[in-house]
CSV table of C-alpha atoms in Angstrom, one decimal:
chain,number,residue,atom,x,y,z
A,1,MET,CA,-25.3,17.9,14.0
A,2,THR,CA,-25.9,14.1,14.3
A,3,ASP,CA,-22.7,12.1,14.3
A,4,SER,CA,-22.1,9.7,11.5
A,5,LEU,CA,-22.6,6.7,13.8
A,6,ASP,CA,-26.3,7.5,13.7
A,7,LYS,CA,-26.3,7.8,9.9
A,8,PRO,CA,-24.9,4.6,8.3
A,9,ILE,CA,-28.1,2.6,8.6
A,10,GLY,CA,-29.1,4.0,5.2
A,11,VAL,CA,-25.6,4.0,3.7
A,12,ILE,CA,-24.3,0.6,4.7
A,13,PRO,CA,-26.1,-1.2,1.9
A,14,GLN,CA,-24.8,1.4,-0.6
A,15,PHE,CA,-21.3,0.9,0.6
A,16,GLY,CA,-21.6,-2.9,0.4
A,17,ARG,CA,-22.7,-2.6,-3.2
A,18,LEU,CA,-20.0,-0.2,-4.1
A,19,ALA,CA,-17.3,-2.4,-2.4
A,20,ARG,CA,-18.4,-5.5,-4.2
A,21,GLU,CA,-18.5,-3.7,-7.6
A,22,LEU,CA,-15.0,-2.3,-7.0
A,23,ALA,CA,-13.6,-5.7,-5.9
A,24,THR,CA,-15.0,-7.2,-9.1
A,25,ALA,CA,-13.5,-4.4,-11.2
A,26,PHE,CA,-10.1,-5.0,-9.6
A,27,ARG,CA,-10.3,-8.7,-10.3
A,28,ASP,CA,-11.4,-8.1,-13.8
A,29,TRP,CA,-8.4,-5.9,-14.4
A,30,ALA,CA,-6.0,-8.5,-13.1
A,31,SER,CA,-7.1,-10.9,-15.9
A,32,ASP,CA,-7.4,-8.1,-18.5
A,33,PRO,CA,-5.0,-5.3,-17.5
A,34,ARG,CA,-6.1,-2.4,-19.7
A,35,PRO,CA,-6.1,1.2,-18.5
A,36,TRP,CA,-9.2,2.7,-17.1
A,37,ALA,CA,-10.7,5.7,-18.9
A,38,GLU,CA,-10.6,8.8,-16.8
A,39,GLU,CA,-14.4,9.0,-16.8
A,40,VAL,CA,-14.6,5.4,-15.4
A,41,LEU,CA,-12.3,6.2,-12.5
A,42,SER,CA,-14.1,9.5,-11.8
A,43,ARG,CA,-17.5,7.9,-11.9
A,44,ARG,CA,-16.4,5.3,-9.3
A,45,ALA,CA,-14.5,7.9,-7.3
A,46,LEU,CA,-17.5,10.2,-7.0
A,47,ARG,CA,-19.6,7.4,-5.7
A,48,ALA,CA,-17.0,6.6,-3.1
A,49,PHE,CA,-16.8,10.3,-2.2
A,50,GLU,CA,-20.6,10.6,-1.8
A,51,LEU,CA,-20.5,7.8,0.8
A,52,GLN,CA,-17.5,9.2,2.6
A,53,TYR,CA,-19.1,12.6,2.7
A,54,GLU,CA,-22.3,11.2,4.1
A,55,ALA,CA,-20.9,8.8,6.7
A,56,ASN,CA,-17.4,10.0,7.7
A,57,THR,CA,-18.1,13.0,9.9
A,58,PRO,CA,-14.6,14.5,10.4
A,59,TYR,CA,-14.0,14.2,6.6
A,60,ARG,CA,-17.4,15.8,5.8
A,61,ARG,CA,-16.7,18.7,8.1
A,62,TYR,CA,-13.3,19.1,6.5
A,63,CYS,CA,-14.9,19.2,3.0
A,64,GLU,CA,-17.6,21.6,4.2
A,65,ALA,CA,-15.0,24.0,5.5
A,66,ARG,CA,-13.5,24.0,2.0
A,67,GLY,CA,-16.9,24.6,0.3
A,68,ILE,CA,-16.8,21.2,-1.3
A,69,ASP,CA,-19.5,18.6,-1.5
A,70,PRO,CA,-20.4,15.8,-4.0
A,71,GLY,CA,-22.4,18.3,-6.0
A,72,THR,CA,-19.5,20.7,-6.6
A,73,ILE,CA,-17.0,18.3,-8.2
A,74,GLY,CA,-16.9,16.1,-11.3
A,75,GLU,CA,-13.5,14.5,-11.5
A,76,TRP,CA,-11.5,12.1,-9.2
A,77,HIS,CA,-8.7,14.5,-8.6
A,78,GLU,CA,-11.1,17.1,-7.2
A,79,VAL,CA,-11.9,15.0,-4.2
A,80,PRO,CA,-10.3,16.8,-1.2
A,81,PRO,CA,-7.1,15.1,-0.1
A,82,VAL,CA,-6.5,14.4,3.6
A,83,PRO,CA,-3.0,14.8,5.0
A,84,SER,CA,-1.4,11.5,6.1
A,85,ALA,CA,-0.5,13.2,9.4
A,86,ALA,CA,-4.1,13.5,10.3
A,87,PHE,CA,-4.4,9.7,10.5
A,88,CYS,CA,-2.5,10.1,13.9
A,89,SER,CA,-5.4,12.0,15.5
A,90,VAL,CA,-8.6,11.5,13.5
A,91,LYS,CA,-10.6,8.3,13.1
A,92,LEU,CA,-11.5,8.3,9.4
A,93,VAL,CA,-13.8,5.5,8.4
A,94,VAL,CA,-17.2,5.3,6.7
A,95,GLY,CA,-19.8,4.6,9.4
A,96,GLY,CA,-17.6,5.6,12.3
A,97,PRO,CA,-15.0,3.7,14.3
A,98,ALA,CA,-17.4,0.9,15.3
A,99,ALA,CA,-17.7,-0.1,11.6
A,100,ALA,CA,-13.9,-0.9,11.3
A,101,ARG,CA,-13.0,-4.6,11.0
A,102,LEU,CA,-9.2,-4.0,11.0
A,103,ARG,CA,-7.0,-1.4,12.5
A,104,PHE,CA,-3.5,-0.9,11.1
A,105,LEU,CA,-0.9,1.4,12.7
A,106,THR,CA,2.1,3.1,11.1
A,107,SER,CA,5.6,2.2,12.4
A,108,GLY,CA,6.0,5.5,14.4
A,109,THR,CA,9.5,6.0,13.1
A,110,THR,CA,8.7,9.5,11.8
A,111,ARG,CA,6.8,11.0,14.8
A,112,GLY,CA,7.4,8.5,17.5
A,113,VAL,CA,5.2,5.6,18.8
A,114,ALA,CA,2.9,8.0,20.7
A,115,GLN,CA,2.0,9.6,17.3
A,116,ARG,CA,1.4,6.5,15.2
A,117,GLY,CA,-1.0,6.9,12.4
A,118,ARG,CA,-3.9,4.5,12.1
A,119,HIS,CA,-5.9,3.3,9.2
A,120,LEU,CA,-9.3,1.9,10.0
A,121,ILE,CA,-10.4,-0.7,7.4
A,122,ARG,CA,-14.1,-1.2,7.0
A,123,ASP,CA,-14.0,-3.9,4.3
A,124,PRO,CA,-11.0,-6.3,4.3
A,125,ASP,CA,-12.3,-8.0,1.2
A,126,LEU,CA,-12.0,-4.8,-0.8
A,127,TYR,CA,-8.4,-4.4,0.5
A,128,ARG,CA,-7.7,-8.0,-0.4
A,129,ALA,CA,-9.1,-7.7,-4.0
A,130,SER,CA,-6.8,-4.7,-4.7
A,131,LEU,CA,-3.8,-6.4,-3.1
A,132,ARG,CA,-4.1,-9.6,-5.0
A,133,ALA,CA,-4.9,-8.1,-8.3
A,134,ALA,CA,-1.8,-5.8,-8.3
A,135,PHE,CA,0.5,-8.5,-7.0
A,136,GLY,CA,-0.7,-11.1,-9.4
A,137,ARG,CA,-0.3,-8.8,-12.3
A,138,PHE,CA,3.0,-7.0,-11.5
A,139,VAL,CA,4.9,-9.7,-9.7
A,140,LEU,CA,3.6,-13.1,-10.9
A,141,ALA,CA,2.3,-12.5,-14.4
A,142,SER,CA,5.3,-14.1,-16.0
A,143,ASN,CA,5.1,-17.2,-13.8
A,144,ASP,CA,3.1,-20.1,-15.2
A,145,ASP,CA,2.9,-21.9,-11.8
A,146,ARG,CA,2.3,-20.8,-8.3
A,147,PRO,CA,5.7,-20.3,-6.6
A,148,THR,CA,6.6,-21.4,-3.2
A,149,ILE,CA,6.3,-18.3,-1.1
A,150,PHE,CA,8.4,-17.6,2.0
A,151,THR,CA,7.7,-14.5,4.1
A,152,LEU,CA,10.3,-13.1,6.5
A,153,LEU,CA,8.1,-11.1,9.0
A,154,PRO,CA,6.2,-12.4,12.0
A,155,PRO,CA,2.6,-13.4,11.1
A,156,PHE,CA,-0.4,-11.1,11.6
A,157,THR,CA,-1.5,-13.2,14.5
A,158,LEU,CA,1.5,-11.9,16.4
A,159,THR,CA,1.5,-8.4,15.0
A,160,ARG,CA,-2.2,-7.4,14.9
A,161,ASP,CA,-1.6,-3.8,14.0
A,162,SER,CA,0.7,-4.4,11.0
A,163,SER,CA,-0.7,-3.9,7.6
A,164,LEU,CA,2.5,-5.4,6.1
A,165,ALA,CA,2.1,-8.6,8.1
A,166,TRP,CA,-1.5,-8.9,7.0
A,167,MET,CA,-0.5,-8.3,3.4
A,168,LEU,CA,2.3,-10.9,3.4
A,169,ASP,CA,0.1,-13.5,5.1
A,170,ASP,CA,-2.7,-13.0,2.6
A,171,LEU,CA,-0.4,-13.1,-0.5
A,172,ARG,CA,1.2,-16.3,0.8
A,173,GLU,CA,-2.1,-17.9,1.3
A,174,ALA,CA,-3.5,-16.7,-2.0
A,175,PHE,CA,-0.6,-17.4,-4.3
A,176,GLY,CA,1.8,-19.8,-2.5
A,177,ALA,CA,2.3,-23.4,-3.6
A,178,PRO,CA,2.2,-26.2,-1.0
A,179,GLY,CA,5.3,-25.8,1.2
A,180,SER,CA,5.0,-22.1,1.5
A,181,PHE,CA,5.4,-20.7,5.0
A,182,CYS,CA,6.1,-17.8,7.2
A,183,ALA,CA,9.7,-17.8,8.5
A,184,GLY,CA,9.1,-15.0,11.0
A,185,SER,CA,8.0,-15.5,14.6
A,186,GLY,CA,7.8,-13.6,17.9
A,187,LYS,CA,11.4,-14.6,18.6
A,188,GLY,CA,12.8,-13.6,15.2
A,189,ALA,CA,13.2,-15.4,11.9
A,190,ASP,CA,13.8,-19.2,11.8
A,191,TRP,CA,16.7,-19.0,9.4
A,192,GLU,CA,17.4,-22.7,9.5
A,193,ARG,CA,13.9,-23.6,8.4
A,194,LEU,CA,14.0,-21.0,5.7
A,195,LEU,CA,17.3,-22.4,4.3
A,196,ASP,CA,15.8,-25.9,4.4
A,197,GLY,CA,12.8,-24.6,2.4
A,198,VAL,CA,14.9,-22.8,-0.1
A,199,GLU,CA,17.2,-25.8,-0.6
A,200,SER,CA,14.2,-28.1,-1.2
A,201,SER,CA,12.9,-25.7,-3.9
A,202,VAL,CA,16.3,-25.8,-5.5
A,203,GLU,CA,16.3,-29.6,-5.5
A,204,ILE,CA,13.0,-29.9,-7.3
A,205,GLY,CA,13.5,-26.8,-9.5
A,206,LYS,CA,10.5,-25.0,-8.1
A,207,PRO,CA,10.6,-21.2,-8.3
A,208,VAL,CA,10.3,-19.3,-5.0
A,209,CYS,CA,9.0,-15.9,-4.1
A,210,ILE,CA,10.5,-14.4,-0.9
A,211,LEU,CA,8.9,-11.3,0.6
A,212,GLY,CA,10.3,-9.2,3.4
A,213,THR,CA,11.6,-5.8,4.4
A,214,SER,CA,15.1,-4.6,3.4
A,215,LEU,CA,16.2,-5.1,7.0
A,216,ALA,CA,14.9,-8.7,7.0
A,217,PHE,CA,16.8,-9.4,3.8
A,218,ALA,CA,19.9,-7.8,5.2
A,219,ALA,CA,19.7,-10.0,8.3
A,220,TRP,CA,19.2,-13.1,6.3
A,221,LEU,CA,22.2,-12.3,4.1
A,222,GLU,CA,24.3,-12.0,7.2
A,223,GLU,CA,23.2,-15.5,8.2
A,224,LEU,CA,24.0,-16.9,4.8
A,225,ALA,CA,27.4,-15.2,4.8
A,226,ARG,CA,28.2,-16.5,8.2
A,227,SER,CA,27.8,-20.1,6.9
A,228,ASP,CA,29.1,-19.2,3.5
A,229,VAL,CA,25.9,-20.5,1.8
A,230,ARG,CA,25.7,-20.0,-1.9
A,231,LEU,CA,22.7,-21.2,-3.9
A,232,THR,CA,21.2,-20.6,-7.3
A,233,LEU,CA,17.4,-20.4,-7.0
A,234,PRO,CA,15.3,-21.8,-9.9
A,235,ALA,CA,14.5,-19.6,-12.9
A,236,GLY,CA,11.5,-17.4,-12.2
A,237,SER,CA,12.3,-16.9,-8.5
A,238,ARG,CA,11.7,-13.4,-7.1
A,239,ALA,CA,12.7,-11.4,-4.0
A,240,ILE,CA,10.1,-8.8,-3.1
A,241,ASP,CA,11.6,-6.0,-1.1
A,242,THR,CA,8.9,-4.1,0.8
A,243,GLY,CA,11.3,-1.3,2.0
A,244,GLY,CA,11.2,-0.7,5.7
A,245,ALA,CA,14.7,0.7,6.2
A,246,LYS,CA,13.6,3.7,8.2
A,247,GLY,CA,15.8,4.4,11.1
A,248,SER,CA,18.7,2.4,9.5
A,249,ALA,CA,20.7,5.0,7.6
A,250,ASP,CA,23.5,2.6,7.1
A,251,LEU,CA,21.4,0.1,5.2
A,252,ASP,CA,22.5,0.0,1.6
A,253,ARG,CA,19.9,-1.4,-0.7
A,254,ALA,CA,22.4,-1.9,-3.5
A,255,ALA,CA,24.3,-4.2,-1.1
A,256,VAL,CA,21.1,-6.1,-0.3
A,257,VAL,CA,20.4,-6.5,-4.0
A,258,GLY,CA,24.0,-7.6,-4.7
A,259,GLY,CA,23.9,-10.0,-1.8
A,260,LEU,CA,20.8,-11.7,-3.1
A,261,GLY,CA,22.6,-12.3,-6.4
A,262,GLU,CA,25.8,-13.5,-4.7
A,263,ARG,CA,24.1,-15.8,-2.1
A,264,LEU,CA,20.9,-16.9,-3.9
A,265,GLY,CA,21.6,-16.3,-7.6
A,266,ILE,CA,18.7,-13.8,-7.8
A,267,PRO,CA,19.7,-11.2,-10.5
A,268,PRO,CA,18.8,-7.5,-9.9
A,269,ALA,CA,16.0,-7.6,-12.4
A,270,CYS,CA,14.2,-10.2,-10.2
A,271,VAL,CA,14.5,-8.1,-7.0
A,272,VAL,CA,11.2,-6.3,-7.1
A,273,ASN,CA,10.5,-3.2,-5.0
A,274,GLU,CA,7.1,-2.9,-3.4
A,275,PHE,CA,5.9,0.6,-2.3
A,276,GLY,CA,3.0,0.9,0.0
A,277,MET,CA,1.7,3.0,3.0
A,278,THR,CA,-0.4,2.1,6.0
A,279,GLU,CA,-2.8,4.8,4.9
A,280,LEU,CA,-3.3,3.2,1.5
A,281,CYS,CA,-4.9,-0.1,0.6
A,282,SER,CA,-3.1,-0.4,-2.8
A,283,GLN,CA,0.5,-0.9,-3.6
A,284,ARG,CA,3.0,0.0,-6.4
A,285,TYR,CA,5.7,-2.3,-7.8
A,286,ASP,CA,8.7,-1.7,-10.0
A,287,SER,CA,9.8,-4.2,-12.7
A,288,GLY,CA,13.0,-5.1,-10.9
A,289,ALA,CA,16.1,-3.4,-9.6
A,290,ARG,CA,18.5,-1.6,-11.9
A,291,ASP,CA,22.0,-3.0,-12.2
A,292,ASP,CA,23.2,-0.6,-9.5
A,293,GLY,CA,20.6,-2.0,-7.1
A,294,SER,CA,18.3,1.1,-7.1
A,295,ALA,CA,14.6,0.7,-7.6
A,296,GLY,CA,13.0,1.5,-10.9
A,297,PRO,CA,9.9,3.5,-11.5
A,298,LEU,CA,6.9,2.2,-9.6
A,299,SER,CA,3.8,1.1,-11.5
A,300,ALA,CA,0.3,1.0,-10.1
A,301,PRO,CA,-3.1,-0.5,-10.9
A,302,PRO,CA,-5.5,2.0,-12.6
A,303,TRP,CA,-7.4,2.7,-9.4
A,304,LEU,CA,-4.3,4.1,-7.7
A,305,ARG,CA,-3.2,7.5,-9.0
A,306,THR,CA,-0.4,9.7,-7.8
A,307,ARG,CA,0.5,13.3,-8.5
A,308,ALA,CA,3.3,15.6,-7.3
A,309,VAL,CA,2.1,18.9,-5.9
A,310,ASP,CA,3.7,22.1,-4.8
A,311,PRO,CA,4.6,21.9,-1.1
A,312,VAL,CA,3.1,25.3,-0.3
A,313,THR,CA,0.2,25.8,-2.6
A,314,LEU,CA,-0.6,22.1,-3.3
A,315,GLU,CA,-1.0,22.9,-7.0
A,316,VAL,CA,-0.3,20.0,-9.3
A,317,LEU,CA,3.1,20.1,-10.8
A,318,PRO,CA,4.0,19.0,-14.4
A,319,ASP,CA,5.1,15.4,-15.0
A,320,GLY,CA,8.7,14.8,-14.0
A,321,THR,CA,8.8,17.6,-11.5
A,322,THR,CA,9.8,16.8,-7.9
A,323,GLY,CA,7.0,17.6,-5.4
A,324,VAL,CA,5.0,16.4,-2.5
A,325,LEU,CA,3.2,13.2,-3.3
A,326,SER,CA,-0.6,13.0,-3.2
A,327,HIS,CA,-2.2,9.6,-3.7
A,328,PHE,CA,-5.8,8.7,-4.8
A,329,ASP,CA,-6.6,5.1,-4.0
A,330,LEU,CA,-10.1,3.8,-4.8
A,331,ALA,CA,-9.5,0.8,-2.6
A,332,ASN,CA,-9.7,3.3,0.3
A,333,ALA,CA,-13.4,3.6,-0.3
A,334,GLY,CA,-14.1,2.7,3.3
A,335,SER,CA,-12.0,5.5,4.8
A,336,VAL,CA,-10.8,8.4,2.5
A,337,CYS,CA,-9.5,7.9,-1.0
A,338,HIS,CA,-7.3,11.0,-1.4
A,339,VAL,CA,-4.2,11.1,0.8
A,340,LEU,CA,-1.7,13.9,0.9
A,341,THR,CA,1.7,12.7,2.1
A,342,GLU,CA,4.9,14.4,3.3
A,343,ASP,CA,6.9,12.3,0.8
A,344,LEU,CA,8.8,13.7,-2.2
A,345,GLY,CA,8.9,12.2,-5.6
A,346,LYS,CA,8.4,12.5,-9.3
A,347,VAL,CA,5.5,11.2,-11.4
A,348,ARG,CA,5.5,10.4,-15.1
A,349,ASP,CA,2.5,8.8,-16.7
A,350,ASN,CA,1.5,7.7,-13.1
A,351,ARG,CA,4.8,5.9,-12.7
A,352,LEU,CA,6.4,7.0,-9.5
A,353,GLU,CA,10.0,7.7,-8.5
A,354,TRP,CA,10.0,8.0,-4.7
A,355,HIS,CA,12.6,10.2,-3.2
A,356,GLY,CA,11.9,9.8,0.5
A,357,ARG,CA,10.3,11.9,3.2
A,358,ALA,CA,10.7,15.7,3.2
A,359,ALA,CA,13.4,16.8,5.6
A,360,GLY,CA,12.6,18.9,8.6
A,361,ALA,CA,9.2,20.3,9.3
A,362,PRO,CA,6.2,19.0,7.2
A,363,PRO,CA,5.7,21.0,4.0
A,364,ARG,CA,3.5,24.0,4.6
A,365,GLY,CA,0.6,22.9,2.5
A,366,CYS,CA,0.5,19.6,4.4
A,367,SER,CA,0.6,21.4,7.8
A,368,LEU,CA,-2.2,23.7,6.9
A,369,ALA,CA,-4.4,20.8,5.6
A,370,THR,CA,-3.7,18.9,8.8
A,371,ALA,CA,-4.8,21.9,10.9
A,372,GLU,CA,-8.0,22.2,8.9
A,373,LEU,CA,-8.9,18.6,9.5
A,374,LEU,CA,-8.2,18.8,13.2
A,375,ALA,CA,-10.4,21.9,13.4
A,376,ALA,CA,-13.1,20.1,11.5
A,377,GLN,CA,-12.9,17.2,14.0
A,378,SER,CA,-13.3,19.5,17.0
A,379,ASP,CA,-16.4,21.0,15.4
A,380,ALA,CA,-18.0,17.6,14.8
């Protein structure tokens, strides 16, 4: 069997056309955010699956072992899901690894740095279109002007494997007003510069949007408390919490949300939770924290669908039932669109309540699917 690296000569133009069409559809939705009909999503999903089946050898072998090919399915949810654990060992990208333009690694907090998952990105522009459309719609839709954006993580130039750093840099460049900057560096955050920037925004009444992990916000709040700084940010200001509290069991998100209100005057409703994964190109957002500081249900653009499945059989569970989360992301057209996780949660009308990672060993259905994909790779 010829490896996929010998095959993409014929499919690269097809992928390019599909990627451009999808990026246009994402941008169109941002300006006119209506739901997609199921047949629209399925039609686009099947086109992506055809390319992935043709030019992603490990994934094709995995599908063949299950007796599935583009001619045997007709709906988006019938596309075979790949377990997120397989991203640690299998190079999943249309056209083979040489076609990837970006490589993002997971944090390694779950399995250790030696078993970090990797997502190979074939088309950054497709990723960018999804990212900007969802952020603009869910986070900035109520703002008339571009806010000043401050990001709390080191830039992508210093953390070349971080999808979060790439994302924050791109959002700052795309949506940030003059005066926006990255407060993170290789030596930690420049808290003094950040405070100067925030105080300047307060003086001129310019809304700000601050993006960072829960840990970064907690560290900043400690700095503000140490100097007893209290400000009231202009109306329309937002704090975007990207999570990232793994390995810090003592971190209390409610305390972070409360601290942002106490030190910066940001009410809970303006502390937005962003949910993403290295293995996905699209993100979810809630509409602001609840009064107790907890995150609300997470909404998604119409090309990102999530279902809760049975941890053993992987059968889809009824809405509102806790199960293992399986995500279908059309922005993943350059790798694999359907990703089965080891996370638990509930889904109602495609709005997600994330409950965290399954305790102990991976759910049996995820383990079996991972073993199948590894076996498919060894046969390729």
